[in-house]
Short mmCIF file of C-alpha atoms in Angstrom, two decimals:
data_model
loop_
_atom_site.label_atom_id
_atom_site.label_comp_id
_atom_site.label_asym_id
_atom_site.label_seq_id
_atom_site.Cartn_x
_atom_site.Cartn_y
_atom_site.Cartn_z
CA MET W 1 4.67 30.99 -33.75
CA LYS W 2 7.36 29.90 -31.31
CA LYS W 3 5.17 31.09 -28.46
CA LEU W 4 2.33 28.95 -29.72
CA ILE W 5 4.61 25.91 -30.06
CA ILE W 6 5.98 26.33 -26.52
CA PHE W 7 2.52 26.71 -25.04
CA THR W 8 1.23 23.65 -26.94
CA ILE W 9 4.11 21.50 -25.64
CA LEU W 10 3.53 22.61 -22.03
CA LEU W 11 -0.17 21.92 -22.25
CA GLN W 12 0.41 18.47 -23.73
CA ASN W 13 2.85 17.59 -20.94
CA ILE W 14 0.39 18.60 -18.24
CA LEU W 15 -2.50 16.69 -19.78
CA PHE W 16 -0.50 13.63 -20.86
CA ALA W 17 -1.74 11.41 -18.02
CA ASN W 18 -5.37 12.48 -18.36
CA PRO W 19 -6.33 14.24 -21.60
CA ASN W 20 -9.98 14.37 -20.57
CA ALA W 21 -9.33 16.51 -17.48
CA LEU W 22 -9.82 19.73 -19.52
CA ASN W 23 -12.82 19.79 -21.79
CA GLN W 24 -12.35 20.51 -25.48
CA ALA W 25 -14.06 23.88 -25.34
CA THR W 26 -11.68 25.09 -22.63
CA ILE W 27 -8.62 23.95 -24.59
CA GLU W 28 -9.87 25.71 -27.72
CA ASP W 29 -10.41 28.93 -25.76
CA ILE W 30 -6.85 28.84 -24.43
CA MET W 31 -5.38 28.07 -27.84
CA GLN W 32 -7.43 30.84 -29.48
CA GLU W 33 -6.24 33.34 -26.90
CA ARG W 34 -2.58 32.43 -27.53
CA GLN W 35 -3.07 32.51 -31.31
CA GLU W 36 -4.48 36.04 -31.12
CA GLU W 37 -1.53 37.11 -28.98
CA VAL W 38 0.96 35.75 -31.54
CA GLU W 39 -0.87 37.50 -34.39
CA ARG W 40 -0.72 40.82 -32.54
CA ILE W 41 3.04 40.44 -32.04
CA MET W 42 3.56 39.58 -35.72
CA ALA W 43 1.50 42.58 -36.86
CA THR W 44 3.47 44.91 -34.61
CA ARG W 45 6.79 43.67 -35.98
CA GLN W 46 5.62 44.03 -39.58
CA GLN W 47 4.53 47.63 -39.00
CA SER W 48 7.90 48.50 -37.46
CA GLY W 49 9.79 46.81 -40.30
CA GLU W 50 11.33 44.28 -37.92
CA SER W 51 11.93 40.75 -39.11
CA LEU W 52 9.38 38.25 -37.89
CA PHE W 53 12.13 35.90 -36.79
CA THR W 54 15.29 36.81 -34.97
CA GLN W 55 18.32 36.62 -37.23
CA LYS W 56 20.89 34.09 -36.19
CA PRO W 57 23.89 36.04 -34.87
CA THR W 58 27.21 35.85 -36.69
CA ILE W 59 30.58 37.56 -36.34
CA GLU W 60 29.49 40.17 -38.91
CA ASN W 61 26.25 41.22 -37.20
CA LYS W 62 27.57 40.77 -33.66
CA ASP W 63 27.50 44.47 -32.74
CA LYS W 64 23.94 44.94 -33.96
CA TYR W 65 22.81 41.81 -32.13
CA ILE W 66 24.40 42.97 -28.88
CA SER W 67 22.70 46.37 -29.02
CA ASN W 68 19.28 44.94 -29.89
CA ASN W 69 19.17 41.78 -27.80
CA VAL W 70 21.63 41.11 -24.98
CA SER W 71 24.53 42.61 -23.10
CA ILE W 72 27.55 40.33 -23.01
CA ASN W 73 31.30 40.56 -22.51
CA ASN W 74 33.29 41.03 -25.72
CA THR W 75 35.17 37.74 -25.59
CA SER W 76 35.66 35.01 -28.12
CA SER W 77 33.99 32.46 -25.83
CA ASN W 78 30.80 34.49 -25.69
CA ILE W 79 30.79 34.99 -29.48
CA ASP W 80 30.92 31.23 -29.97
CA ASN W 81 27.97 30.79 -27.58
CA TYR W 82 25.66 33.35 -29.22
CA PRO W 83 23.15 30.84 -30.62
CA GLN W 84 22.78 29.05 -27.27
CA MET W 85 22.53 32.36 -25.37
CA GLN W 86 19.93 33.66 -27.80
CA TYR W 87 17.90 30.47 -27.39
CA GLU W 88 18.07 30.56 -23.58
CA GLN W 89 17.17 34.24 -23.41
CA GLN W 90 14.31 34.05 -25.87
CA TYR W 91 12.70 30.95 -24.40
CA SER W 92 13.21 32.01 -20.77
CA GLN W 93 11.45 35.29 -21.47
CA GLU W 94 8.59 33.83 -23.49
CA ILE W 95 7.13 31.41 -20.92
CA PRO W 96 3.39 32.03 -21.19
CA ALA W 97 1.62 33.76 -18.30
CA TYR W 98 -1.46 31.74 -17.35
CA THR W 99 -4.54 33.09 -15.68
CA GLU W 100 -5.64 31.74 -12.29
CA GLU W 101 -8.48 29.88 -13.98
CA GLN W 102 -6.09 28.20 -16.41
CA LEU W 103 -3.71 27.21 -13.61
CA LEU W 104 -6.60 25.78 -11.59
CA LEU W 105 -7.75 23.67 -14.54
CA MET W 106 -4.23 22.36 -15.08
CA LYS W 107 -3.82 21.51 -11.39
CA GLN W 108 -7.10 19.61 -11.49
CA ALA W 109 -5.86 17.69 -14.51
CA ILE W 110 -2.73 16.64 -12.61
CA ARG W 111 -4.74 15.60 -9.53
CA ASN W 112 -7.20 13.58 -11.58
CA LYS W 113 -4.60 11.57 -13.47
CA ASP W 114 -4.68 7.81 -12.92
CA LEU W 115 -1.62 6.84 -10.88
CA ARG W 116 -2.35 3.12 -11.41
CA ALA W 117 -0.63 2.38 -8.11
CA VAL W 118 -3.21 -0.10 -6.77
CA GLN W 119 -1.87 -3.52 -5.90
CA LYS W 120 -3.96 -5.76 -8.17
CA LYS W 121 -3.62 -8.72 -5.81
CA PHE W 122 -6.13 -7.05 -3.45
CA LEU W 123 -8.73 -6.88 -6.23
CA GLU W 124 -8.56 -10.48 -7.43
CA LYS W 125 -11.66 -12.63 -7.02
CA LYS W 126 -9.63 -15.17 -5.04
CA TYR W 127 -8.80 -12.55 -2.40
CA THR W 128 -10.66 -13.41 0.85
CA GLY W 129 -9.28 -10.72 3.17
CA PHE W 130 -7.44 -13.13 5.46
CA GLU W 131 -4.24 -13.20 3.40
CA ASN W 132 -2.79 -10.13 5.10
CA THR W 133 -3.04 -11.59 8.61
CA ILE W 134 -0.46 -14.08 9.85
CA GLN W 135 -0.11 -15.88 13.18
CA ILE W 136 3.40 -16.75 14.29
CA PRO W 137 4.07 -19.09 17.24
CA TYR W 138 6.81 -17.71 19.47
CA GLU W 139 10.11 -19.56 19.20
CA GLU W 140 13.01 -18.48 21.35
CA ASN W 141 16.03 -17.05 19.49
CA LYS W 142 14.28 -17.25 16.09
CA THR W 143 14.15 -14.26 13.72
CA GLN W 144 10.76 -13.92 12.02
CA LYS W 145 10.31 -12.31 8.58
CA ILE W 146 7.64 -9.65 8.02
CA ARG W 147 6.77 -8.32 4.57
CA THR W 148 5.79 -4.65 4.77
CA ARG W 149 4.59 -2.33 2.01
CA PHE W 150 5.25 1.28 1.15
CA THR W 151 2.22 3.53 2.06
CA MET W 152 0.82 0.84 4.39
CA ALA W 153 1.21 0.12 8.12
CA THR W 154 1.81 -3.27 9.72
CA THR W 155 0.59 -3.97 13.26
CA ILE W 156 2.26 -6.57 15.50
CA ILE W 157 0.31 -7.86 18.50
CA PHE W 158 1.85 -9.80 21.40
CA GLU W 159 0.36 -11.78 24.27
CA SER W 160 2.28 -9.65 26.78
CA LYS W 161 2.81 -5.91 27.13
CA ILE W 162 5.73 -4.31 25.28
CA GLU W 163 8.48 -2.97 27.50
CA SER W 164 10.92 -1.53 24.92
CA TYR W 165 12.16 -2.00 21.36
CA ILE W 166 15.18 -1.38 19.12
CA LEU W 167 14.80 -0.42 15.44
CA GLY W 168 17.79 -0.85 13.14
CA ASP W 169 17.01 1.77 10.47
CA GLN W 170 15.18 4.74 11.94
CA SER W 171 15.36 6.74 8.71
CA GLY W 172 13.79 4.02 6.55
CA TYR W 173 11.16 2.76 9.01
CA LYS W 174 8.89 4.31 11.62
CA VAL W 175 7.69 2.52 14.75
CA GLU W 176 4.70 3.81 16.72
CA GLU W 177 3.20 2.67 20.00
CA ILE W 178 -0.58 2.33 19.92
CA PRO W 179 -2.59 4.26 22.54
CA ASN W 180 -4.52 2.05 24.94
CA MET W 181 -2.86 -1.09 23.51
CA PRO W 182 0.40 -1.69 25.41
CA ASN W 183 0.84 -5.11 23.77
CA ALA W 184 0.79 -3.81 20.15
CA ILE W 185 3.08 -1.79 17.92
CA SER W 186 2.80 -0.32 14.40
CA ILE W 187 5.58 -0.22 11.79
CA LYS W 188 5.63 1.68 8.50
CA PRO W 189 8.33 1.87 5.78
CA PHE W 190 9.30 5.23 4.29
CA LEU W 191 11.02 3.73 1.21
CA ILE W 192 10.66 0.85 -1.25
CA GLY W 193 13.12 -2.03 -1.37
CA ILE W 194 14.77 -1.52 2.01
CA ASP W 195 15.26 -3.86 4.96
CA THR W 196 16.15 -3.63 8.63
CA ASN W 197 15.70 -5.46 11.92
CA LEU W 198 13.38 -4.86 14.86
CA THR W 199 13.91 -6.28 18.35
CA ILE W 200 11.06 -6.09 20.87
CA PHE W 201 11.28 -6.80 24.60
CA THR W 202 8.02 -7.79 26.32
CA LYS W 203 7.22 -7.66 30.02
CA ASP W 204 7.18 -11.44 30.25
CA LYS W 205 10.99 -11.18 29.84
CA LYS W 206 10.99 -12.53 26.29
CA ILE W 207 12.85 -11.16 23.26
CA HIS W 208 11.28 -11.08 19.80
CA ASN W 209 13.48 -10.44 16.75
CA PHE W 210 12.13 -9.57 13.29
CA PHE W 211 13.57 -9.03 9.81
CA LEU W 212 11.58 -6.32 8.03
CA TYR W 213 11.61 -5.64 4.29
CA SER W 214 9.48 -3.30 2.19
CA THR W 215 7.73 -3.81 -1.15
CA ASP W 216 5.42 -1.72 -3.32
CA TYR W 217 2.20 -2.14 -5.30
CA LYS W 218 3.97 -4.04 -8.11
CA ASN W 219 4.89 -6.95 -5.82
CA LYS W 220 3.02 -10.20 -6.45
CA GLU W 221 2.96 -11.05 -2.74
CA LEU W 222 0.54 -9.34 -0.37
CA PRO W 223 2.00 -7.47 2.61
CA ASN W 224 1.63 -8.66 6.21
CA LEU W 225 -0.68 -6.02 7.65
CA LEU W 226 -1.54 -7.81 10.90
CA VAL W 227 0.94 -10.06 12.70
CA LYS W 228 -0.12 -11.96 15.83
CA ILE W 229 2.59 -13.53 17.98
CA LEU W 230 1.11 -16.60 19.68
CA ASP W 231 2.56 -17.67 23.00
CA ASP W 232 0.50 -19.89 25.31
CA GLU W 233 2.97 -19.48 28.16
CA SER W 234 2.78 -15.69 28.00
CA LYS W 235 -0.99 -15.81 27.63
CA ILE W 236 -1.38 -17.80 30.84
CA LEU W 237 1.06 -15.52 32.66
CA THR W 238 -0.74 -12.41 31.44
CA GLN W 239 -4.10 -13.79 32.56
CA LYS W 240 -2.73 -14.48 36.04
CA GLN W 241 -1.32 -10.95 36.24
CA MET W 242 -4.69 -9.48 35.25
CA GLU W 243 -6.49 -11.52 37.90
CA GLU W 244 -3.96 -10.47 40.54
CA GLU W 245 -4.31 -6.84 39.52
CA ALA W 246 -8.12 -7.06 39.72
CA ARG W 247 -7.86 -8.41 43.27
CA LYS W 248 -5.46 -5.67 44.34
CA TYR W 249 -6.72 -2.59 42.50
CA PHE W 250 -9.96 -0.82 41.69
CA VAL W 251 -9.44 0.55 38.17
CA ILE W 252 -11.10 3.70 36.84
CA LYS W 253 -10.58 3.88 33.10
CA GLU W 254 -11.81 5.73 30.04
CA GLY W 255 -9.87 5.67 26.77
CA ILE W 256 -6.19 6.08 27.56
CA ALA W 257 -6.92 7.76 30.93
CA GLU W 258 -6.59 5.33 33.82
CA ILE W 259 -6.27 5.46 37.61
CA LYS W 260 -5.59 2.45 39.81
CA VAL W 261 -6.77 2.66 43.40
CA GLU W 262 -5.52 0.16 45.94
CA LYS W 263 -8.57 -1.50 47.40
CA GLU W 264 -7.04 -1.58 50.87
CA GLN W 265 -6.95 2.24 50.88
CA MET W 266 -10.57 2.79 49.81
CA ASP W 267 -12.61 4.49 52.56
CA PHE W 268 -16.38 4.81 52.00
CA SER W 269 -17.14 6.46 55.38
CA TYR W 270 -19.23 9.41 54.17
CA ILE W 271 -22.71 10.72 54.91
CA LYS W 272 -24.68 12.45 52.12
CA LYS W 273 -27.12 15.26 52.93
CA ALA W 274 -29.57 16.91 50.54
CA LYS W 275 -32.98 18.52 50.42
CA LYS W 276 -35.61 16.33 48.85
CA TYR W 277 -35.78 18.27 45.59
CA ASN W 278 -31.96 18.05 45.34
CA GLU W 279 -31.86 14.33 45.93
CA TRP W 280 -31.09 13.70 42.24
CA LEU W 281 -27.67 15.33 42.76
CA ILE W 282 -26.49 12.82 45.39
CA PRO W 283 -23.52 10.80 44.05
CA SER W 284 -24.08 7.05 43.92
CA GLU W 285 -20.67 6.40 45.52
CA VAL W 286 -18.11 8.45 47.46
CA PHE W 287 -14.76 7.25 48.76
CA ASN W 288 -11.20 8.38 49.27
CA ASP W 289 -7.77 6.79 49.20
CA ASP W 290 -4.51 8.17 50.58
CA THR W 291 -4.45 10.96 47.98
CA PHE W 292 -7.78 11.77 46.28
CA THR W 293 -11.55 11.76 46.86
CA TYR W 294 -13.83 10.09 44.30
CA PHE W 295 -17.47 10.92 43.45
CA LYS W 296 -19.48 8.71 41.08
CA TYR W 297 -22.17 10.06 38.73
CA ASP W 298 -23.82 8.26 35.85
CA LYS W 299 -22.96 10.26 32.74
CA LYS W 300 -26.11 9.13 30.96
CA GLN W 301 -28.35 10.52 33.71
CA ASN W 302 -26.33 13.65 34.49
CA GLY W 303 -25.55 15.62 31.36
CA LYS W 304 -23.87 18.49 33.20
CA VAL W 305 -20.83 17.74 35.36
CA PRO W 306 -21.33 18.97 38.96
CA VAL W 307 -18.78 21.28 40.58
CA ILE W 308 -16.96 20.00 43.67
CA PHE W 309 -15.96 22.33 46.55
CA ALA W 310 -14.04 21.49 49.72
CA VAL W 311 -15.57 23.11 52.81
CA ILE W 312 -12.75 24.84 54.69
CA ASP W 313 -13.53 27.16 57.64
CA LYS W 314 -17.22 26.99 56.66
CA HIS W 315 -16.49 28.32 53.15
CA ASP W 316 -16.69 26.50 49.84
CA THR W 317 -13.20 26.36 48.38
CA PRO W 318 -12.50 25.30 44.77
CA VAL W 319 -10.29 22.26 44.26
CA GLU W 320 -8.65 20.70 41.21
CA THR W 321 -10.79 17.94 39.69
CA LYS W 322 -10.71 15.64 36.69
CA VAL W 323 -13.33 13.41 35.10
CA ILE W 324 -12.65 9.82 34.05
CA GLY W 325 -15.66 7.82 32.97
CA ASP W 326 -18.44 8.14 35.56
CA TRP W 327 -16.09 9.44 38.24
CA ILE W 328 -15.26 13.00 39.31
CA ILE W 329 -11.91 12.89 41.08
CA ALA W 330 -11.05 15.70 43.50
CA GLU W 331 -7.29 15.95 43.85
CA SER W 332 -7.52 16.45 47.59
CA ARG W 333 -8.85 14.93 50.80
CA ASN W 334 -11.22 16.73 53.14
CA ASP W 335 -13.82 15.97 55.82
CA LYS W 336 -16.57 18.10 54.25
CA TRP W 337 -17.61 18.71 50.66
CA THR W 338 -20.28 20.65 48.80
CA ILE W 339 -21.42 19.60 45.34
CA TRP W 340 -23.15 22.23 43.18
CA ASN W 341 -25.08 21.98 39.95
CA GLY W 342 -26.78 25.28 39.13
CA GLU W 343 -28.87 26.24 42.17
CA SER W 344 -28.93 22.68 43.52
CA TYR W 345 -26.39 21.43 46.03
CA VAL W 346 -25.50 18.40 48.14
CA CYS W 347 -23.38 18.19 51.30
CA ILE W 348 -20.94 15.33 51.86
CA GLU W 349 -19.38 14.75 55.27
CA LYS W 350 -16.88 12.18 56.47
CA VAL W 351 -18.00 10.11 59.46
CA LYS W 352 -16.96 7.04 61.30
CA PRO W 353 -17.64 3.81 59.39
CA ASN W 354 -20.39 2.60 61.75
CA ASN W 355 -22.30 5.91 61.37
CA GLN W 356 -22.29 5.92 57.57
CA GLU W 357 -25.69 6.75 56.09
CA GLN W 358 -27.50 8.93 53.59
CA LYS W 359 -29.82 11.67 54.83
CA VAL W 360 -32.52 13.49 52.92
CA VAL W 361 -33.59 16.77 54.51
CA GLU W 362 -37.26 17.67 54.05
#
C-alpha cells in the first residue's frame, strides 16, 4: 500500500500544472499496474508468514531488525535513529521504476503545462505596437534610462557608428554587436531585478551613457525594445562622411562582406577575347587595383561561377579567388587571364589604355 501511496503522490506532483496532459485511460492503466504489483507483494508475504507491515524497531527487537533489514553500528545513537533510518531505507528502495512510455508521457505533461509567463500588457486592446520604441534626443553628459526585460533583447541605434563600449555588469547583462549594422548594439539581461550602466563611444567623438534595469513579465510597464538616439549634428556629419567615401572608394558589398577599392587605383585596361559561341562568358567589367583583379558577372544570368586562371609561362595557373556579390576577385595581378566554365573559355589580356577593346573571334 505504501508503494501505491508513493506512486500516487509522485504522479500528482508531475501533473499538478496540467492534469489533462495524460488521458484518463493512461492514468488508470498505470494505477492498475501498480495495484497488481502491490497485491503480488502482499500475497508473497502472507505465504511466507511475514507481517504485511514492517514492525517498528525497539530496543527489544533490535537484533532481529538488524539481521532482517539493515547493517548498522551497535551504538546508542544509531538505536535512537532506527525509525528514521528505517523510513529512509524503505522509501529510498521503493521508488517506482517507470517504463520509457510512462516517462515520456510525464515529460510531455511537464512541457505542456501553462507557465503563464506572458506579459499581459502586450495583449491589451489598447496596445498599438509603438509603445516599445522610444526616441531619445542626444544631450551631452546626460544619463538616459532604458527599461529592459528578462528573456527579451533591446536594440539601441545611433546616428553614427559605434567605436567601443563599456558595460558595468558583464555577468548580469550581455551586449552584442549587430552584423552589418555598425551603428547599432543589442543588450539582454540574464537576471530579473538587476541594474547596471552602459557607456558607448561613437565615431563622431560623442559619449552616450545609459542606466539599464531589468524587469519581468509581471511588470506593468512595457520594456524598451527599440531605442533610437536622435542627433541632427551626427546625422549631418555621417551623411558628409558617406558622400566623401562614395567619391573616394568603389565599394563591393554583399551581406557583411565588403571591399573598398580606391577609385584612383582602378585600371580598366584589358582586352577580352572569345570565340563567338563563348561570348556569353565574357565578363561585363574587368579591372585591377594595386593588389587584386576584379571580374564582374551577373549572378542572375550566370548560375555557375566561372573559374579564373592566371596565364604564367603559357600555362593556366590556379589562383585564390573569392566571390562578393556579382564580382569574382582574384587575389593577384597578372597581364593574362583565362576564364573557364565547363568547356567554354575566355581570354583576358592587359593592354595599354588607348588600345582597350573587346574582340570576338569567329
